[in-house]
Amino acid sequence: LIKLENDVDMSFNLSWDAWSPNRGARLRVFGTDGTLYLPDPNGFSNDAYIIRKSDLLDGEGIITPEKMAHMDKYKKSIAPVHDLEGELRGIGLSEMADAILFKRENNICSGEFACHVTELLLGCDIAGSTEKCYRLRSRAKSFDIIDPDFFNRALA
């Protein structure tokens, strides 16, 4: 269990051997009020959507097997933040080089963020092996939406 800075509790599970149909999403965030489906992070496609729990409830507040069998009709697309598609693995490194070239702060490929993610993953391992809470020492800053001009330069 991970407690986020905003006091939200989150469980974290990684698996590459699940047999279940993937419904097109590589990452799923299960919440109290719905599930967020995110695309393969190696491609950065725009196939993000959410299915809200309230849309699956019947008149008595119960999620029915019939609605579960037809969940795709309850998908609500999430507007993309860019119009790029395809294999964009390495876009973070390109963004870092662009930031250096144009003397601006980079958003998605900083050493501080890499250290924070590494500490988070190692902290999960430490907490699991010691059966004690691990408190992160690092913090991640919020990312700005990447300037669309960066994408035009990166793909030129």
GROMACS .gro file of N, CA, C and O in nm, residues 91-110 141 146-147 149-151 153-154:
model
  112
   91ILE      N    1   1.107   0.973  -2.621
   91ILE     CA    2   1.062   1.112  -2.628
   91ILE      C    3   1.111   1.191  -2.506
   91ILE      O    4   1.138   1.310  -2.516
   92GLY      N    5   1.127   1.124  -2.393
   92GLY     CA    6   1.176   1.191  -2.273
   92GLY      C    7   1.319   1.241  -2.291
   92GLY      O    8   1.353   1.353  -2.254
   93LEU      N    9   1.402   1.158  -2.352
   93LEU     CA   10   1.540   1.198  -2.379
   93LEU      C   11   1.543   1.312  -2.480
   93LEU      O   12   1.620   1.407  -2.466
   94SER      N   13   1.456   1.307  -2.581
   94SER     CA   14   1.448   1.416  -2.678
   94SER      C   15   1.404   1.545  -2.610
   94SER      O   16   1.455   1.653  -2.641
   95GLU      N   17   1.311   1.534  -2.516
   95GLU     CA   18   1.264   1.653  -2.444
   95GLU      C   19   1.375   1.711  -2.359
   95GLU      O   20   1.390   1.833  -2.348
   96MET      N   21   1.458   1.624  -2.299
   96MET     CA   22   1.570   1.672  -2.219
   96MET      C   23   1.672   1.746  -2.307
   96MET      O   24   1.718   1.855  -2.271
   97ALA      N   25   1.704   1.691  -2.423
   97ALA     CA   26   1.797   1.757  -2.514
   97ALA      C   27   1.741   1.891  -2.562
   97ALA      O   28   1.814   1.991  -2.570
   98ASP      N   29   1.613   1.896  -2.591
   98ASP     CA   30   1.548   2.020  -2.632
   98ASP      C   31   1.556   2.124  -2.521
   98ASP      O   32   1.581   2.242  -2.546
   99ALA      N   33   1.536   2.081  -2.398
   99ALA     CA   34   1.544   2.173  -2.283
   99ALA      C   35   1.684   2.230  -2.269
   99ALA      O   36   1.701   2.349  -2.242
  100ILE      N   37   1.785   2.147  -2.287
  100ILE     CA   38   1.923   2.194  -2.279
  100ILE      C   39   1.950   2.294  -2.392
  100ILE      O   40   2.004   2.402  -2.369
  101LEU      N   41   1.908   2.260  -2.513
  101LEU     CA   42   1.931   2.346  -2.629
  101LEU      C   43   1.864   2.482  -2.614
  101LEU      O   44   1.922   2.585  -2.647
  102PHE      N   45   1.741   2.482  -2.561
  102PHE     CA   46   1.664   2.607  -2.550
  102PHE      C   47   1.669   2.667  -2.409
  102PHE      O   48   1.590   2.755  -2.376
  103LYS      N   49   1.762   2.614  -2.327
  103LYS     CA   50   1.786   2.667  -2.193
  103LYS      C   51   1.658   2.683  -2.109
  103LYS      O   52   1.627   2.789  -2.057
  104ARG      N   53   1.585   2.573  -2.102
  104ARG     CA   54   1.464   2.570  -2.020
  104ARG      C   55   1.468   2.446  -1.933
  104ARG      O   56   1.549   2.356  -1.955
  105GLU      N   57   1.383   2.442  -1.833
  105GLU     CA   58   1.377   2.324  -1.746
  105GLU      C   59   1.308   2.211  -1.820
  105GLU      O   60   1.206   2.231  -1.885
  106ASN      N   61   1.366   2.091  -1.811
  106ASN     CA   62   1.298   1.979  -1.877
  106ASN      C   63   1.190   1.923  -1.784
  106ASN      O   64   1.196   1.936  -1.664
  107ASN      N   65   1.091   1.861  -1.845
  107ASN     CA   66   0.975   1.813  -1.771
  107ASN      C   67   0.982   1.667  -1.732
  107ASN      O   68   0.953   1.631  -1.619
  108ILE      N   69   1.016   1.581  -1.827
  108ILE     CA   70   0.990   1.439  -1.807
  108ILE      C   71   1.114   1.351  -1.799
  108ILE      O   72   1.102   1.231  -1.784
  109CYS      N   73   1.230   1.409  -1.807
  109CYS     CA   74   1.351   1.326  -1.808
  109CYS      C   75   1.457   1.388  -1.719
  109CYS      O   76   1.571   1.404  -1.759
  110SER      N   77   1.420   1.423  -1.598
  110SER     CA   78   1.516   1.486  -1.508
  110SER      C   79   1.579   1.381  -1.416
  110SER      O   80   1.518   1.278  -1.386
  141LYS      N   81   0.813   1.676  -0.834
  141LYS     CA   82   0.740   1.799  -0.861
  141LYS      C   83   0.637   1.772  -0.970
  141LYS      O   84   0.648   1.675  -1.046
  146ILE      N   85   0.376   1.967  -2.177
  146ILE     CA   86   0.487   1.995  -2.268
  146ILE      C   87   0.441   2.087  -2.380
  146ILE      O   88   0.334   2.069  -2.439
  147ASP      N   89   0.522   2.186  -2.406
  147ASP     CA   90   0.496   2.283  -2.512
  147ASP      C   91   0.479   2.210  -2.646
  147ASP      O   92   0.567   2.134  -2.687
  149ASP      N   93   0.527   2.308  -2.934
  149ASP     CA   94   0.638   2.338  -3.025
  149ASP      C   95   0.751   2.236  -3.010
  149ASP      O   96   0.823   2.208  -3.104
  150PHE      N   97   0.766   2.181  -2.888
  150PHE     CA   98   0.868   2.077  -2.869
  150PHE      C   99   0.840   1.960  -2.959
  150PHE      O  100   0.930   1.908  -3.026
  151PHE      N  101   0.715   1.913  -2.967
  151PHE     CA  102   0.682   1.798  -3.050
  151PHE      C  103   0.710   1.827  -3.197
  151PHE      O  104   0.760   1.742  -3.270
  153ARG      N  105   0.939   2.034  -3.312
  153ARG     CA  106   1.085   2.031  -3.329
  153ARG      C  107   1.137   1.888  -3.325
  153ARG      O  108   1.226   1.851  -3.402
  154ALA      N  109   1.083   1.806  -3.234
  154ALA     CA  110   1.134   1.670  -3.217
  154ALA      C  111   1.108   1.584  -3.340
  154ALA      O  112   1.187   1.495  -3.371
   0.00000   0.00000   0.00000
